[in-house]
Amino acid sequence: MTDMADTARHKGSLLVQDARTVKRNRAEARFKMYGIAAITIGMLMLAILLVTIIGRGAGAFQQTFITLDVPLLEDKLDKNGNRDLADIKKVSTFGYAPLMRTAFEEKVAAIGIETKLSGKDMANLLSKDAAATLRDFVLSDPSQIGQTVSFTFLAQSRVDGYLKDRVDRDNIANDKNISAEQLDLVDALIEAGSIEKKFNLSFITGADASDARPEAAGMGVSMIGSFFMMLVVLALALPIGVAASIYLEEFAPKNWITDIIEVNISNLAAVPSIVFGILGLAVFINYMHLPNSAPLVGGLVLTLMTLPTIIISTRASLKSVPPSIRDAALGVGASKMQSVFHHVLPLAAPGILTGTIIGLAQALGETAPLLLIGMVGFIASNPPDSIAEGLMSPNSAMPAQIYEWAKRADPAFYERAWGGIIILLVFLITMNAIAVLLRRRFERRW
């Protein structure tokens, strides 16, 4: 009767849309259009962000080098002629500076470049790190003393900026680091093939550098610091987070106490990260007297920040396992503990691993907590000899190193900050890709 009444009320053919149907279809079409527009805007913003980061940071992976044939004069480096390493070490970097000046003068004369620059002005085109590089080479192989060796030195940041169009002749009038005559010499050396841009591996493997030699700064040491912090986070956050999740989800009684705990865990996941930094400063440094700037302290702080994320994701993974799995295990005589650890936990493992990796990726990109525990200092140390030394020695982290470079005045450091962001993004994308692959590889659909 109802169908007949609706048919009676409907006037016209069923193949012709009435006004209400047209209005509804238009509303659905508009909603679809809004969704497509939102996705398009989001993708456009992402593309702009990536293009900006890559465009401004790609230059950090290329550096300008100057090739010179340096005579390692025995009367300057080993006056006794006995190749005793202790005697050779007595020659400081100041003793190598005249060798580089001589090499530069001979290079210019051999090419046939006419210039009024002195040998000192020519050598100023080199990085202030060049003398130390030459000295380290001699100390590693004293047998090279007395020979003429071809070296590829870093050029100073203004020369590098000139080749990257960051420095031009119009803005160097008041620049004490370079002059128009030196740029003329640079142009001539470029034509002769003695100055060129190359891939800069030391940016990835090297340490931070002082304000006087930004061209020598690298991310390597801060990457080691981040690695040791992630070891601490993984060693503490994963077992503690998984154990807490299993207890709350499978064994804890459902009462007001567990309700308060669950609410606080959810609230902790939304607490600003700088709060955890203040907590780490008060507890781990001021009270426990752990060393400042140590990856161990940074890892402890990031563990506190990561725990809520791991607990929430682990509980969600445990909930996703069908109750029939538990019931079947209990039905064949398994204990509660056996049903959880032999059946539920293996099935929830993909989600647990995914949540853990995402939590680690979040911790890897945090900066604010590290600022408060001092992991922003100038660190130019060699790789640690042991895990204990790596955990306790002062170090920095990738996001803190990027923040430090962004504060400095030299444009070369600003370029390196963008380059550091590229390296950090590569790590984050890799970790998220691993999380997706693990979920796709091990998950089971019910």
XYZ file of C-alpha atoms in Angstrom:
446
model
C 0.000 0.000 0.000
C 2.860 2.376 0.786
C 4.510 1.767 -2.579
C 1.214 2.383 -4.317
C 0.688 5.613 -2.359
C 4.239 6.825 -3.251
C 3.611 5.985 -6.900
C 0.343 7.827 -6.794
C 1.996 10.913 -5.302
C 4.792 10.832 -7.934
C 3.720 12.739 -10.962
C 5.381 12.236 -14.308
C 7.797 9.587 -15.538
C 10.268 7.816 -13.243
C 12.910 8.337 -15.929
C 12.750 12.112 -15.478
C 14.469 13.599 -12.408
C 12.314 15.776 -10.209
C 13.517 19.011 -8.561
C 14.554 17.308 -5.280
C 16.620 14.701 -7.079
C 18.313 17.361 -9.189
C 19.108 19.381 -6.053
C 20.506 16.340 -4.278
C 22.652 15.356 -7.250
C 24.002 18.897 -7.509
C 24.875 18.861 -3.798
C 26.738 15.558 -4.229
C 28.567 16.922 -7.269
C 29.587 20.042 -5.306
C 30.832 17.939 -2.378
C 32.872 15.803 -4.778
C 34.279 18.961 -6.344
C 35.202 20.336 -2.882
C 37.033 17.094 -2.096
C 38.958 17.148 -5.369
C 39.822 20.830 -4.821
C 41.069 20.109 -1.288
C 43.254 17.231 -2.498
C 44.589 19.368 -5.345
C 45.466 22.241 -3.014
C 47.137 19.844 -0.592
C 49.201 18.231 -3.343
C 50.108 21.658 -4.706
C 51.321 22.836 -1.289
C 53.327 19.620 -0.906
C 54.874 20.099 -4.348
C 55.773 23.715 -3.534
C 57.351 22.597 -0.259
C 59.423 19.860 -1.893
C 60.522 22.091 -4.775
C 61.556 24.809 -2.319
C 63.510 22.423 -0.096
C 65.280 20.707 -2.983
C 65.920 23.962 -4.846
C 67.511 25.657 -1.855
C 69.254 22.636 -0.364
C 70.612 20.775 -3.386
C 73.540 23.198 -3.593
C 74.854 21.915 -0.245
C 75.652 18.577 -1.899
C 77.954 20.338 -4.379
C 81.016 22.308 -3.378
C 83.654 24.320 -5.181
C 87.173 22.876 -5.184
C 90.527 24.311 -6.264
C 93.244 21.996 -7.553
C 96.873 22.870 -6.704
C 100.214 21.102 -7.001
C 101.748 21.630 -3.557
C 105.498 21.106 -2.994
C 105.943 19.424 0.393
C 109.321 20.999 1.146
C 111.470 19.004 3.504
C 113.132 22.069 5.025
C 109.684 23.344 6.088
C 108.048 20.142 7.301
C 110.898 17.905 8.481
C 114.006 19.931 9.139
C 115.830 16.986 10.712
C 115.049 14.756 7.753
C 114.419 11.691 9.915
C 110.677 11.372 9.182
C 109.979 11.221 12.901
C 106.227 11.712 13.356
C 106.737 13.536 16.644
C 108.942 16.145 14.934
C 106.541 16.495 11.987
C 103.631 17.112 14.356
C 105.432 20.135 15.759
C 104.746 21.970 12.485
C 101.380 23.659 12.922
C 98.968 24.692 10.187
C 100.767 28.053 10.042
C 103.815 26.206 8.720
C 101.779 24.813 5.805
C 100.336 28.179 4.734
C 103.520 29.279 2.848
C 103.452 26.023 0.872
C 99.947 26.743 -0.354
C 100.824 30.329 -1.236
C 103.769 29.086 -3.266
C 101.598 26.474 -4.982
C 99.006 29.104 -5.886
C 101.612 31.486 -7.321
C 103.120 28.689 -9.411
C 99.671 27.653 -10.656
C 98.820 31.200 -11.762
C 102.223 31.624 -13.424
C 101.955 28.283 -15.231
C 98.531 29.165 -16.632
C 99.761 32.610 -17.664
C 97.261 34.673 -15.713
C 98.260 38.282 -15.125
C 97.209 39.591 -11.719
C 98.379 42.096 -9.136
C 97.269 39.923 -6.258
C 99.850 38.778 -3.765
C 100.362 35.156 -2.901
C 98.486 35.706 0.349
C 95.472 37.156 -1.481
C 95.506 34.212 -3.867
C 95.646 31.718 -1.014
C 92.689 33.454 0.621
C 90.536 31.914 -2.107
C 91.081 28.618 -0.316
C 89.082 27.496 2.674
C 90.645 28.087 6.079
C 90.315 24.321 6.408
C 92.873 23.773 3.614
C 95.982 23.989 5.801
C 94.567 21.438 8.240
C 93.682 19.123 5.339
C 97.245 19.325 4.032
C 98.715 18.748 7.482
C 96.509 15.671 8.089
C 97.657 14.230 4.764
C 101.324 14.655 5.658
C 100.855 13.174 9.125
C 99.068 10.143 7.662
C 101.883 9.518 5.148
C 105.186 11.256 6.033
C 106.902 9.541 3.106
C 105.294 12.124 0.793
C 107.551 14.873 2.217
C 109.955 16.122 -0.408
C 107.536 15.503 -3.296
C 105.039 17.672 -5.141
C 101.509 16.351 -4.600
C 98.313 17.373 -6.389
C 95.589 18.416 -3.945
C 91.955 19.359 -4.347
C 91.149 21.939 -1.672
C 87.829 23.419 -0.668
C 87.339 26.966 -1.896
C 86.170 29.568 0.582
C 82.429 30.193 0.894
C 82.431 33.409 -1.181
C 84.044 31.621 -4.132
C 81.535 28.808 -3.782
C 78.723 31.358 -3.622
C 80.062 33.037 -6.760
C 79.854 29.793 -8.728
C 76.355 29.161 -7.348
C 75.156 32.692 -8.204
C 74.756 33.510 -4.521
C 77.519 36.134 -4.705
C 77.946 38.658 -7.508
C 80.162 41.636 -8.163
C 77.477 44.112 -7.187
C 77.272 43.033 -3.547
C 80.960 42.605 -2.643
C 81.905 46.271 -2.404
C 82.020 46.127 1.402
C 82.868 42.446 1.676
C 86.207 41.905 3.433
C 86.380 38.244 2.442
C 86.702 38.718 -1.315
C 87.398 41.452 -3.881
C 86.705 42.061 -7.552
C 90.337 41.269 -8.406
C 90.023 37.900 -6.709
C 86.853 37.177 -8.669
C 88.766 38.000 -11.859
C 91.317 35.389 -10.842
C 88.506 32.931 -10.108
C 87.093 33.448 -13.626
C 90.503 32.773 -15.143
C 91.006 29.627 -13.044
C 87.559 28.364 -14.038
C 88.486 28.709 -17.700
C 91.716 26.837 -17.014
C 89.817 24.019 -15.283
C 91.503 24.533 -11.915
C 88.248 25.513 -10.158
C 85.136 23.383 -10.485
C 82.089 22.220 -8.578
C 81.972 18.585 -7.454
C 79.815 16.340 -5.327
C 80.534 17.126 -1.683
C 80.638 13.830 0.222
C 82.032 15.551 3.317
C 78.706 17.349 3.765
C 77.159 13.950 4.534
C 80.077 12.448 6.466
C 81.780 15.494 8.008
C 81.397 17.439 11.242
C 80.217 20.939 11.993
C 82.581 23.824 11.270
C 83.216 27.244 12.753
C 81.813 30.475 11.350
C 85.140 31.110 9.601
C 84.851 28.014 7.375
C 81.198 27.254 6.584
C 82.204 25.426 3.404
C 83.642 22.605 5.565
C 80.508 21.997 7.669
C 78.842 18.596 7.462
C 76.057 16.482 8.965
C 78.023 13.330 9.751
C 78.583 13.826 13.484
C 74.994 14.919 14.115
C 73.792 11.844 12.206
C 75.818 9.700 14.612
C 74.221 11.552 17.538
C 70.742 10.888 16.156
C 71.652 7.223 15.641
C 72.655 6.739 19.284
C 69.538 8.546 20.474
C 67.380 6.247 18.361
C 69.144 3.246 19.911
C 68.147 4.482 23.368
C 64.568 5.144 22.275
C 64.256 1.734 20.630
C 65.792 -0.111 23.593
C 63.494 1.574 26.137
C 60.300 2.698 24.426
C 59.541 -0.539 22.563
C 59.596 -3.027 25.493
C 58.057 -0.592 27.989
C 55.376 0.577 25.581
C 54.429 -2.928 24.426
C 54.391 -4.307 27.986
C 52.173 -1.458 29.211
C 49.840 -1.898 26.247
C 49.468 -5.654 26.777
C 48.700 -5.187 30.441
C 46.155 -2.400 29.883
C 44.424 -4.162 27.004
C 44.493 -7.788 28.114
C 44.990 -8.070 31.873
C 44.093 -4.815 33.659
C 40.665 -4.696 35.337
C 38.254 -2.187 33.858
C 37.785 0.329 36.659
C 38.233 4.030 37.334
C 41.989 3.636 37.930
C 42.655 2.212 34.471
C 40.312 4.826 33.017
C 42.462 7.582 34.531
C 45.626 5.913 33.205
C 44.197 5.665 29.681
C 43.046 9.295 29.718
C 46.483 10.446 30.865
C 48.224 8.407 28.165
C 46.025 10.047 25.533
C 46.737 13.474 27.029
C 50.497 12.840 27.103
C 50.428 12.147 23.364
C 49.206 15.724 22.851
C 51.643 17.441 25.242
C 54.054 19.838 23.454
C 57.474 18.302 23.048
C 59.205 21.213 24.791
C 57.502 20.139 28.023
C 59.345 16.829 27.836
C 62.543 18.823 27.318
C 61.934 20.754 30.544
C 61.231 17.459 32.329
C 64.463 15.961 30.994
C 66.440 19.037 32.057
C 65.016 18.891 35.588
C 65.236 15.125 36.149
C 68.095 13.740 34.060
C 70.515 16.681 34.202
C 69.758 18.729 37.340
C 68.731 15.809 39.581
C 70.498 12.730 38.162
C 73.522 14.780 36.977
C 73.852 13.048 33.632
C 76.170 14.858 31.173
C 74.813 17.737 29.123
C 74.441 17.235 25.368
C 74.814 13.458 25.688
C 72.784 11.269 23.301
C 71.808 9.171 26.330
C 69.930 12.116 27.850
C 68.412 13.014 24.488
C 67.293 9.402 24.038
C 65.698 9.321 27.509
C 63.770 12.521 26.812
C 62.596 11.267 23.422
C 61.620 7.944 25.019
C 59.221 9.765 27.333
C 57.793 11.619 24.361
C 57.469 8.492 22.185
C 55.931 6.143 24.769
C 52.336 7.436 24.429
C 52.457 7.025 20.642
C 53.709 3.440 20.905
C 51.193 2.541 23.627
C 48.253 3.928 21.670
C 49.265 2.225 18.398
C 50.012 -1.077 20.172
C 46.647 -1.102 21.923
C 44.919 -0.414 18.618
C 46.787 -3.369 17.078
C 45.787 -5.663 19.938
C 42.146 -4.581 19.618
C 42.204 -5.376 15.898
C 42.824 -9.070 16.595
C 39.404 -10.814 16.504
C 38.082 -12.019 19.902
C 37.560 -15.452 18.351
C 41.354 -15.964 18.395
C 41.397 -15.488 22.166
C 38.292 -17.609 22.668
C 39.665 -20.434 20.546
C 42.951 -20.473 22.461
C 41.201 -20.457 25.815
C 38.791 -23.133 24.577
C 41.571 -25.657 23.904
C 43.048 -25.164 27.366
C 45.559 -22.329 26.914
C 46.042 -19.940 29.813
C 45.378 -16.228 29.467
C 49.114 -15.592 29.225
C 49.553 -18.251 26.533
C 46.642 -16.956 24.458
C 48.099 -13.461 24.495
C 51.758 -14.264 23.814
C 51.299 -17.256 21.508
C 48.351 -16.062 19.436
C 47.303 -12.429 19.927
C 50.727 -10.779 20.070
C 52.130 -12.408 16.863
C 49.042 -11.329 14.938
C 49.328 -7.779 16.294
C 53.083 -7.572 15.605
C 52.808 -5.760 12.213
C 50.779 -2.942 13.744
C 53.129 -2.771 16.732
C 56.197 -2.507 14.491
C 54.478 0.101 12.350
C 53.574 2.232 15.361
C 57.087 1.888 16.764
C 58.749 3.004 13.539
C 56.376 5.963 13.203
C 57.142 6.889 16.819
C 60.883 6.701 16.094
C 60.423 8.861 13.013
C 58.573 11.425 15.101
C 61.364 11.411 17.696
C 64.019 11.725 14.976
C 62.577 15.050 13.825
C 62.132 16.643 17.252
C 64.160 19.739 18.061
C 62.615 21.543 21.040
C 63.497 18.930 23.729
C 67.084 18.782 22.491
C 67.507 22.550 22.751
C 66.784 22.452 26.468
C 69.323 19.720 27.238
C 72.111 21.482 25.335
C 72.402 19.425 22.150
C 72.999 22.525 20.017
C 76.670 23.124 20.709
C 79.510 23.165 18.196
C 80.595 19.521 17.899
C 83.553 18.664 15.667
C 84.611 15.325 17.129
C 85.659 12.062 15.552
C 83.352 8.991 15.535
C 83.215 7.329 18.985
C 85.272 4.233 19.643
C 82.514 2.405 21.522
C 78.762 2.485 22.148
C 79.324 3.747 25.702
C 81.411 6.645 24.429
C 78.817 7.400 21.759
C 76.062 7.535 24.382
C 77.906 9.666 26.939
C 80.052 12.002 24.803
C 78.644 15.435 23.891
C 77.003 15.438 20.490
C 74.293 17.064 18.442
C 71.357 15.715 16.438
C 70.215 16.319 12.883
C 67.275 18.650 13.657
C 69.324 20.540 16.254
C 72.195 20.900 13.765
C 69.792 22.287 11.151
C 68.464 24.778 13.710
C 71.992 25.842 14.596
C 72.960 26.436 10.959
C 69.788 28.400 10.271
C 70.777 30.886 13.027
C 74.182 31.716 11.564
C 74.730 34.731 9.376
C 76.737 33.284 6.490
C 74.525 32.300 3.525
C 76.568 29.097 3.157
C 75.229 27.875 6.512
C 71.685 28.739 5.421
C 72.197 26.606 2.314
C 73.451 23.767 4.500
C 70.391 24.042 6.705
C 68.224 23.314 3.662
C 70.566 20.492 2.672
C 70.263 19.044 6.168
C 66.488 19.116 5.815
C 66.828 16.999 2.665
C 68.893 14.400 4.556
C 66.413 14.402 7.438
C 63.488 13.984 5.042
C 65.237 11.036 3.392
C 65.520 9.344 6.794
C 61.890 10.074 7.673
C 60.556 8.906 4.302
C 62.665 5.741 4.551
C 61.372 4.943 8.034
C 57.756 5.515 7.004
C 58.260 3.384 3.888
C 59.633 0.574 6.061
C 56.554 0.868 8.287
C 54.239 0.569 5.274
C 56.167 -2.409 3.888
C 56.081 -4.228 7.222
C 52.339 -3.723 7.511
C 51.745 -4.907 3.951
C 54.059 -7.867 4.428
C 52.742 -9.254 7.703
C 49.188 -8.014 8.140
C 46.281 -10.442 7.845
C 42.811 -9.454 6.762
C 39.916 -10.920 8.698
